[in-house]
C-alpha positions as a LaTeX table, in Angstrom:
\begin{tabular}{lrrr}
\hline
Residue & $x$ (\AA) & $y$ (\AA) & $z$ (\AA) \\
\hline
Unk1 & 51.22 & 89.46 & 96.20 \\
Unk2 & 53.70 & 92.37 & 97.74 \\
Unk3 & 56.71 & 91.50 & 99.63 \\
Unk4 & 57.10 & 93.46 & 102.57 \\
Unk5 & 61.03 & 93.73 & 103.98 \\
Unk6 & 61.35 & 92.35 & 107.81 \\
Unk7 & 60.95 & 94.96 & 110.55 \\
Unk8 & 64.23 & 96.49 & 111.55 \\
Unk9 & 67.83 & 97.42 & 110.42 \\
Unk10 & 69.02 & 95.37 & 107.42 \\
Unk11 & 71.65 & 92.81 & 108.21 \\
Unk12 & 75.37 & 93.75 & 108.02 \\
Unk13 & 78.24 & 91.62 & 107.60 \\
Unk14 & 80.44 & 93.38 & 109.43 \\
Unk15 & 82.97 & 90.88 & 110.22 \\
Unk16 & 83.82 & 91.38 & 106.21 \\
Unk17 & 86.57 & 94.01 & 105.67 \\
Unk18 & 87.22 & 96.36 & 103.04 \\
Unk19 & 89.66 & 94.42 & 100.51 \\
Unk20 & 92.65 & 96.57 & 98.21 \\
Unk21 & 94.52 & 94.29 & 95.90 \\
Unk22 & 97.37 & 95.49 & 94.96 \\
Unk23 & 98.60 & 94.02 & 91.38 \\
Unk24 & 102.27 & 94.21 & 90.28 \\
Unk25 & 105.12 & 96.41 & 90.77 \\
Unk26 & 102.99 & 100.07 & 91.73 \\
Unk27 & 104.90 & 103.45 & 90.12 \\
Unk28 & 105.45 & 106.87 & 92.37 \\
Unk29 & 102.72 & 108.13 & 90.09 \\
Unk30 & 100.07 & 105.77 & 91.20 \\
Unk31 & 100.79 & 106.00 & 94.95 \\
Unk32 & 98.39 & 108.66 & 95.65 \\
Unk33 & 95.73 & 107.63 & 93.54 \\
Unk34 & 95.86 & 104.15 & 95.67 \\
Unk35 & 95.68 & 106.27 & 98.63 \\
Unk36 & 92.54 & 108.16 & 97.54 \\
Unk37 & 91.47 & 104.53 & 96.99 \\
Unk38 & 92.12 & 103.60 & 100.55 \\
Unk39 & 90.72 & 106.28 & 102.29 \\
Unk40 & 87.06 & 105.78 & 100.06 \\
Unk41 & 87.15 & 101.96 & 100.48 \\
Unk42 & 87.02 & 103.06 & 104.37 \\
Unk43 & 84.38 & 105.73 & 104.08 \\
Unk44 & 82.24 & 103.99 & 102.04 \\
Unk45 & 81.82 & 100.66 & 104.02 \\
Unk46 & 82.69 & 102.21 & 107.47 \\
Unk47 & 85.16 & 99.53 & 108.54 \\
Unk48 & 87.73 & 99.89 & 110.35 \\
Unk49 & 90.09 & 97.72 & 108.87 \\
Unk50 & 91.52 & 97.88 & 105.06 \\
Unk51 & 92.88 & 94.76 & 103.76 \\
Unk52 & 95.79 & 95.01 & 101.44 \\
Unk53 & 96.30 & 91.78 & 99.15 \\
Unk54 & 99.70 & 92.09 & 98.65 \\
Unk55 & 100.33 & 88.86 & 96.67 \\
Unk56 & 100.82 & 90.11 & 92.82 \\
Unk57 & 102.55 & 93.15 & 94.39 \\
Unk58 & 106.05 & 91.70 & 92.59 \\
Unk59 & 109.46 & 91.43 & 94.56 \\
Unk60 & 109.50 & 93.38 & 97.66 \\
Unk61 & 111.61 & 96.33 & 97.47 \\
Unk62 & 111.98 & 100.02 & 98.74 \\
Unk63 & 109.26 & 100.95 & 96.76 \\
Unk64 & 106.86 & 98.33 & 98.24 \\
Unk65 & 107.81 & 99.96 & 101.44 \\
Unk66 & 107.09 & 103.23 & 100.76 \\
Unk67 & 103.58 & 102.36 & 98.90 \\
Unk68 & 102.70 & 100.23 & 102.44 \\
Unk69 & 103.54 & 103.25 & 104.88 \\
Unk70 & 101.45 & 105.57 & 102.63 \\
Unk71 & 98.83 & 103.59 & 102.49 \\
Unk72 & 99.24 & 102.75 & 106.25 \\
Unk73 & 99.23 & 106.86 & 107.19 \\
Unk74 & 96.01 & 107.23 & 104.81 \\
Unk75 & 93.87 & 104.68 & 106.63 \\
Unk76 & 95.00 & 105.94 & 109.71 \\
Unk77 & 93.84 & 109.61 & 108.68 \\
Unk78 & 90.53 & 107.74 & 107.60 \\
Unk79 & 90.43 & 106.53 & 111.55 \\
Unk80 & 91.63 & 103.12 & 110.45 \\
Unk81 & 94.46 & 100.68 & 109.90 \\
Unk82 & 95.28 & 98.26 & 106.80 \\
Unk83 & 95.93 & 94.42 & 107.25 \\
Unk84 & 98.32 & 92.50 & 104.63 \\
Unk85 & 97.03 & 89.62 & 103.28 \\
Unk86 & 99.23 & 86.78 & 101.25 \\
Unk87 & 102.86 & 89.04 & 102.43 \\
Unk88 & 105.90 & 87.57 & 101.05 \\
Unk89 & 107.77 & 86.35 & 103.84 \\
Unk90 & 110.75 & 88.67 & 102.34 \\
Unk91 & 108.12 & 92.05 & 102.21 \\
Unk92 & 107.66 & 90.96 & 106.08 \\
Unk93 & 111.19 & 90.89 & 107.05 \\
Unk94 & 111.90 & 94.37 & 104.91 \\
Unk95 & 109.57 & 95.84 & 106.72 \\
Unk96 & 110.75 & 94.44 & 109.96 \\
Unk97 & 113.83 & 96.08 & 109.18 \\
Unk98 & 112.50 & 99.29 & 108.29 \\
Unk99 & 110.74 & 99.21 & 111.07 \\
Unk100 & 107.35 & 99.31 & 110.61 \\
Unk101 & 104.95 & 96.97 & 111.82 \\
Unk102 & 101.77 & 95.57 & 110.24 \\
Unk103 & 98.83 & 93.33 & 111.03 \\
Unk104 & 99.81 & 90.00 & 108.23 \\
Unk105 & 96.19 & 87.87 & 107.95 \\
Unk106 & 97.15 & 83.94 & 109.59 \\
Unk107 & 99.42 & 85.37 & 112.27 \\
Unk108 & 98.64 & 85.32 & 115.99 \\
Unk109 & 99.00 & 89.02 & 117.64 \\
Unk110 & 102.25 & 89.51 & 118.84 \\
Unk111 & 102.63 & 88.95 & 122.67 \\
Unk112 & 99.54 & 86.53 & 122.33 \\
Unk113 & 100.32 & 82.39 & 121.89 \\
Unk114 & 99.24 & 80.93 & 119.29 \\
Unk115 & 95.82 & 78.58 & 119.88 \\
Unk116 & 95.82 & 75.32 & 121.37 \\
Unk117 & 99.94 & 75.79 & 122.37 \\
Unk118 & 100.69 & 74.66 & 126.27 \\
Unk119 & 103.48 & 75.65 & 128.36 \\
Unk120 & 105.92 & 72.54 & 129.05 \\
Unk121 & 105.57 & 70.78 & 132.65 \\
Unk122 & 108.50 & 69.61 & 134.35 \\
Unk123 & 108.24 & 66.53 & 136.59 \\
Unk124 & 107.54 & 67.70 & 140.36 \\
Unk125 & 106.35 & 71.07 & 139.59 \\
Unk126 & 103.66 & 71.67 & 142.19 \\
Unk127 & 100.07 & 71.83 & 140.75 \\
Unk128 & 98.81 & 75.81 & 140.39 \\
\hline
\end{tabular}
């Protein structure tokens, strides 16, 4: 008996992105390696998004900061972006403050309500 593969492209699960995880507190010295890292996680699967577990990553700190912006400017180089996955509400804020901005996995875009929330009706307002 031979097994012959079904006509046609091979199916892709592209709806799975590219996952970094990024274990305990990183050194200055291992910052570019992880952005080499980055940049061949996105070649090599073609996504578009990198996701960055962030949950052994240790206390958030300056250093956190600097490792997420690097890695944030690599992916962009590589024509993507990275996602955060399992941020410490504290690594959110500090970056808040610093002001940089990232996609966190669980959280509903900004500027776009969160599913199955409804405006409140007063009494008497006329129907739209």
């Amino acid at each position: 008996m031979s097994s012959v593969p079904p006509p046609g492209l091979p199916i892709v699960d592209a709806m799975t992105p590219a996952v970094l995880v990024l274990a305990g507190p990183v050194s200055r010295d291992e910052v570019p390696g992880l952005c080499d890292e980055a940049r061949a996680r996105l070649a090599a699967t073609g996504a578009r998004v990198l996701v960055c577990d962030v949950g052994g990553l240790g206390p958030p700190g300056l250093g956190a900061v600097d490792l997420l912006a690097r890695l944030q400017l690599a992916a962009r180089r590589a024509g993507g972006r990275i996602r955060l996955r399992d941020a410490d509400p504290a690594l959110h804020a500090l970056l808040d403050l610093v002001g940089l901005r990232f996609e966190v996995e669980g959280q509903a875009e900004q500027r776009e309500p969160a599913l199955g929330v409804e405006e409140a009706v007063e009494p008497g307002d006329p129907a739209l």
